[in-house]
Amino acid sequence: MGVNAMSKKEIRKVTQMGNSLGVGLPKAITDAFNIKRGDELEFEVKDGQIMITKKVKWEDQVDAEMLEMLAETFEEHHEVLKRLKDR
């Protein structure tokens, strides 16, 4: 099910989780947004509504070519970076 295909509303009860309150996420939402255990969700209040956004990990945005370019840059400037670290 794609993100845009979701239109059904679901209701969840707020429960006590230690000193916090928690709400379980419906499977349809976790599947649509590929939310896994350990992912971070950002909460924002906007115009009287709670907006929830899945934080994208930098590792998920970096491709192999970019990693290779970074490795080459670090290798090329190793001495300069080492001197900066030791300051």
GROMACS .gro file of N, CA and C in nm:
model
  261
    1MET      N    1   0.084  -0.117   0.000
    1MET     CA    2   0.000   0.000   0.000
    1MET      C    3   0.089   0.124   0.000
    2GLY      N    4   0.072   0.213  -0.093
    2GLY     CA    5   0.151   0.334  -0.101
    2GLY      C    6   0.103   0.438  -0.001
    3VAL      N    7   0.184   0.539   0.020
    3VAL     CA    8   0.152   0.644   0.115
    3VAL      C    9   0.025   0.716   0.073
    4ASN      N   10   0.011   0.746  -0.056
    4ASN     CA   11  -0.106   0.819  -0.103
    4ASN      C   12  -0.232   0.734  -0.102
    5ALA      N   13  -0.219   0.602  -0.099
    5ALA     CA   14  -0.336   0.514  -0.100
    5ALA      C   15  -0.402   0.506   0.037
    6MET      N   16  -0.335   0.555   0.141
    6MET     CA   17  -0.391   0.548   0.275
    6MET      C   18  -0.489   0.662   0.296
    7SER      N   19  -0.614   0.629   0.323
    7SER     CA   20  -0.711   0.734   0.351
    7SER      C   21  -0.798   0.698   0.471
    8LYS      N   22  -0.790   0.573   0.516
    8LYS     CA   23  -0.871   0.526   0.628
    8LYS      C   24  -0.817   0.583   0.759
    9LYS      N   25  -0.906   0.634   0.842
    9LYS     CA   26  -0.865   0.683   0.973
    9LYS      C   27  -0.862   0.566   1.070
   10GLU      N   28  -0.766   0.568   1.160
   10GLU     CA   29  -0.759   0.466   1.264
   10GLU      C   30  -0.746   0.537   1.397
   11ILE      N   31  -0.807   0.481   1.498
   11ILE     CA   32  -0.804   0.539   1.633
   11ILE      C   33  -0.721   0.449   1.722
   12ARG      N   34  -0.634   0.509   1.802
   12ARG     CA   35  -0.552   0.437   1.898
   12ARG      C   36  -0.566   0.505   2.033
   13LYS      N   37  -0.564   0.425   2.140
   13LYS     CA   38  -0.569   0.480   2.275
   13LYS      C   39  -0.429   0.519   2.320
   14VAL      N   40  -0.421   0.624   2.396
   14VAL     CA   41  -0.295   0.667   2.456
   14VAL      C   42  -0.275   0.582   2.582
   15THR      N   43  -0.155   0.526   2.597
   15THR     CA   44  -0.126   0.440   2.711
   15THR      C   45  -0.007   0.496   2.789
   16GLN      N   46   0.006   0.451   2.913
   16GLN     CA   47   0.120   0.491   2.998
   16GLN      C   48   0.239   0.404   2.961
   17MET      N   49   0.354   0.466   2.939
   17MET     CA   50   0.479   0.395   2.909
   17MET      C   51   0.587   0.453   2.999
   18GLY      N   52   0.603   0.397   3.118
   18GLY     CA   53   0.696   0.455   3.214
   18GLY      C   54   0.644   0.591   3.259
   19ASN      N   55   0.728   0.695   3.246
   19ASN     CA   56   0.686   0.830   3.282
   19ASN      C   57   0.627   0.906   3.164
   20SER      N   58   0.615   0.839   3.050
   20SER     CA   59   0.565   0.903   2.928
   20SER      C   60   0.433   0.842   2.887
   21LEU      N   61   0.372   0.905   2.789
   21LEU     CA   62   0.253   0.850   2.727
   21LEU      C   63   0.292   0.799   2.589
   22GLY      N   64   0.226   0.695   2.541
   22GLY     CA   65   0.261   0.639   2.411
   22GLY      C   66   0.138   0.598   2.332
   23VAL      N   67   0.158   0.590   2.201
   23VAL     CA   68   0.054   0.547   2.108
   23VAL      C   69   0.117   0.448   2.012
   24GLY      N   70   0.054   0.333   1.992
   24GLY     CA   71   0.104   0.237   1.895
   24GLY      C   72   0.074   0.285   1.754
   25LEU      N   73   0.167   0.260   1.663
   25LEU     CA   74   0.147   0.299   1.523
   25LEU      C   75   0.080   0.185   1.447
   26PRO      N   76  -0.023   0.214   1.370
   26PRO     CA   77  -0.088   0.109   1.291
   26PRO      C   78   0.009   0.049   1.190
   27LYS      N   79  -0.004  -0.081   1.166
   27LYS     CA   80   0.084  -0.152   1.073
   27LYS      C   81   0.080  -0.090   0.934
   28ALA      N   82  -0.036  -0.045   0.890
   28ALA     CA   83  -0.047   0.016   0.757
   28ALA      C   84   0.044   0.138   0.745
   29ILE      N   85   0.056   0.213   0.854
   29ILE     CA   86   0.142   0.332   0.852
   29ILE      C   87   0.288   0.292   0.857
   30THR      N   88   0.323   0.198   0.946
   30THR     CA   89   0.464   0.157   0.954
   30THR      C   90   0.510   0.094   0.823
   31ASP      N   91   0.422   0.020   0.757
   31ASP     CA   92   0.457  -0.039   0.628
   31ASP      C   93   0.472   0.069   0.520
   32ALA      N   94   0.377   0.162   0.515
   32ALA     CA   95   0.378   0.265   0.410
   32ALA      C   96   0.500   0.355   0.420
   33PHE      N   97   0.545   0.383   0.543
   33PHE     CA   98   0.659   0.474   0.563
   33PHE      C   99   0.786   0.399   0.598
   34ASN      N  100   0.783   0.266   0.592
   34ASN     CA  101   0.899   0.182   0.621
   34ASN      C  102   0.959   0.219   0.757
   35ILE      N  103   0.874   0.228   0.858
   35ILE     CA  104   0.917   0.261   0.994
   35ILE      C  105   0.954   0.132   1.065
   36LYS      N  106   1.076   0.131   1.117
   36LYS     CA  107   1.128   0.014   1.187
   36LYS      C  108   1.167   0.051   1.330
   37ARG      N  109   1.183  -0.051   1.414
   37ARG     CA  110   1.229  -0.029   1.551
   37ARG      C  111   1.362   0.046   1.548
   38GLY      N  112   1.373   0.149   1.630
   38GLY     CA  113   1.496   0.228   1.636
   38GLY      C  114   1.493   0.352   1.549
   39ASP      N  115   1.398   0.360   1.455
   39ASP     CA  116   1.387   0.481   1.373
   39ASP      C  117   1.345   0.597   1.462
   40GLU      N  118   1.378   0.718   1.419
   40GLU     CA  119   1.340   0.837   1.494
   40GLU      C  120   1.225   0.907   1.423
   41LEU      N  121   1.126   0.949   1.503
   41LEU     CA  122   1.013   1.026   1.451
   41LEU      C  123   1.020   1.165   1.512
   42GLU      N  124   0.996   1.265   1.429
   42GLU     CA  125   0.999   1.404   1.474
   42GLU      C  126   0.855   1.453   1.489
   43PHE      N  127   0.824   1.513   1.603
   43PHE     CA  128   0.691   1.565   1.631
   43PHE      C  129   0.695   1.717   1.625
   44GLU      N  130   0.596   1.775   1.555
   44GLU     CA  131   0.588   1.920   1.542
   44GLU      C  132   0.441   1.960   1.553
   45VAL      N  133   0.415   2.063   1.631
   45VAL     CA  134   0.279   2.116   1.641
   45VAL      C  135   0.267   2.231   1.542
   46LYS      N  136   0.168   2.221   1.454
   46LYS     CA  137   0.151   2.322   1.350
   46LYS      C  138   0.002   2.342   1.324
   47ASP      N  139  -0.042   2.464   1.339
   47ASP     CA  140  -0.183   2.499   1.316
   47ASP      C  141  -0.277   2.409   1.396
   48GLY      N  142  -0.242   2.381   1.522
   48GLY     CA  143  -0.327   2.301   1.609
   48GLY      C  144  -0.326   2.152   1.579
   49GLN      N  145  -0.236   2.107   1.493
   49GLN     CA  146  -0.226   1.965   1.461
   49GLN      C  147  -0.088   1.914   1.496
   50ILE      N  148  -0.079   1.784   1.523
   50ILE     CA  149   0.050   1.722   1.549
   50ILE      C  150   0.098   1.660   1.419
   51MET      N  151   0.212   1.705   1.372
   51MET     CA  152   0.272   1.652   1.250
   51MET      C  153   0.384   1.557   1.291
   52ILE      N  154   0.383   1.436   1.235
   52ILE     CA  155   0.486   1.337   1.265
   52ILE      C  156   0.562   1.308   1.137
   53THR      N  157   0.695   1.320   1.143
   53THR     CA  158   0.780   1.298   1.026
   53THR      C  159   0.888   1.197   1.063
   54LYS      N  160   0.908   1.099   0.976
   54LYS     CA  161   1.017   1.004   0.998
   54LYS      C  162   1.147   1.074   0.963
   55LYS      N  163   1.241   1.074   1.058
   55LYS     CA  164   1.371   1.135   1.033
   55LYS      C  165   1.450   1.042   0.942
   56VAL      N  166   1.508   1.099   0.839
   56VAL     CA  167   1.586   1.022   0.744
   56VAL      C  168   1.729   1.014   0.794
   57LYS      N  169   1.782   0.894   0.801
   57LYS     CA  170   1.921   0.875   0.844
   57LYS      C  171   2.013   0.916   0.730
   58TRP      N  172   2.124   0.977   0.764
   58TRP     CA  173   2.217   1.021   0.659
   58TRP      C  174   2.268   0.903   0.579
   59GLU      N  175   2.279   0.787   0.643
   59GLU     CA  176   2.329   0.669   0.572
   59GLU      C  177   2.237   0.629   0.457
   60ASP      N  178   2.107   0.657   0.475
   60ASP     CA  179   2.009   0.622   0.372
   60ASP      C  180   2.014   0.717   0.254
   61GLN      N  181   2.079   0.832   0.270
   61GLN     CA  182   2.084   0.932   0.164
   61GLN      C  183   2.215   0.929   0.087
   62VAL      N  184   2.312   0.855   0.136
   62VAL     CA  185   2.444   0.855   0.076
   62VAL      C  186   2.458   0.731  -0.012
   63ASP      N  187   2.498   0.752  -0.137
   63ASP     CA  188   2.518   0.637  -0.225
   63ASP      C  189   2.665   0.598  -0.229
   64ALA      N  190   2.695   0.487  -0.292
   64ALA     CA  191   2.831   0.433  -0.296
   64ALA      C  192   2.928   0.530  -0.361
   65GLU      N  193   2.885   0.598  -0.466
   65GLU     CA  194   2.974   0.692  -0.536
   65GLU      C  195   3.016   0.806  -0.443
   66MET      N  196   2.920   0.856  -0.365
   66MET     CA  197   2.953   0.965  -0.273
   66MET      C  198   3.048   0.917  -0.164
   67LEU      N  199   3.026   0.796  -0.112
   67LEU     CA  200   3.117   0.741  -0.011
   67LEU      C  201   3.258   0.727  -0.066
   68GLU      N  202   3.269   0.684  -0.191
   68GLU     CA  203   3.401   0.669  -0.254
   68GLU      C  204   3.469   0.806  -0.269
   69MET      N  205   3.391   0.907  -0.308
   69MET     CA  206   3.447   1.042  -0.321
   69MET      C  207   3.495   1.094  -0.186
   70LEU      N  208   3.418   1.069  -0.082
   70LEU     CA  209   3.459   1.112   0.053
   70LEU      C  210   3.587   1.042   0.096
   71ALA      N  211   3.596   0.912   0.070
   71ALA     CA  212   3.716   0.837   0.107
   71ALA      C  213   3.838   0.892   0.034
   72GLU      N  214   3.822   0.923  -0.094
   72GLU     CA  215   3.934   0.980  -0.171
   72GLU      C  216   3.974   1.116  -0.116
   73THR      N  217   3.876   1.196  -0.080
   73THR     CA  218   3.905   1.330  -0.025
   73THR      C  219   3.979   1.318   0.108
   74PHE      N  220   3.932   1.229   0.195
   74PHE     CA  221   4.000   1.209   0.323
   74PHE      C  222   4.143   1.159   0.303
   75GLU      N  223   4.159   1.068   0.209
   75GLU     CA  224   4.293   1.016   0.182
   75GLU      C  225   4.385   1.125   0.127
   76GLU      N  226   4.332   1.204   0.037
   76GLU     CA  227   4.410   1.311  -0.027
   76GLU      C  228   4.451   1.418   0.074
   77HIS      N  229   4.366   1.446   0.171
   77HIS     CA  230   4.392   1.554   0.266
   77HIS      C  231   4.417   1.502   0.408
   78HIS      N  232   4.466   1.379   0.417
   78HIS     CA  233   4.487   1.314   0.545
   78HIS      C  234   4.573   1.397   0.640
   79GLU      N  235   4.686   1.446   0.592
   79GLU     CA  236   4.778   1.521   0.679
   79GLU      C  237   4.717   1.650   0.730
   80VAL      N  238   4.646   1.721   0.643
   80VAL     CA  239   4.582   1.846   0.684
   80VAL      C  240   4.476   1.819   0.791
   81LEU      N  241   4.395   1.716   0.768
   81LEU     CA  242   4.290   1.681   0.864
   81LEU      C  243   4.350   1.636   0.997
   82LYS      N  244   4.462   1.564   0.992
   82LYS     CA  245   4.528   1.520   1.114
   82LYS      C  246   4.579   1.638   1.194
   83ARG      N  247   4.638   1.736   1.125
   83ARG     CA  248   4.689   1.856   1.194
   83ARG      C  249   4.573   1.936   1.256
   84LEU      N  250   4.461   1.943   1.186
   84LEU     CA  251   4.345   2.014   1.241
   84LEU      C  252   4.294   1.944   1.368
   85LYS      N  253   4.292   1.812   1.365
   85LYS     CA  254   4.246   1.736   1.480
   85LYS      C  255   4.336   1.760   1.601
   86ASP      N  256   4.466   1.772   1.578
   86ASP     CA  257   4.562   1.787   1.687
   86ASP      C  258   4.572   1.929   1.742
   87ARG      N  259   4.500   2.022   1.686
   87ARG     CA  260   4.506   2.161   1.735
   87ARG      C  261   4.447   2.177   1.871
   0.00000   0.00000   0.00000
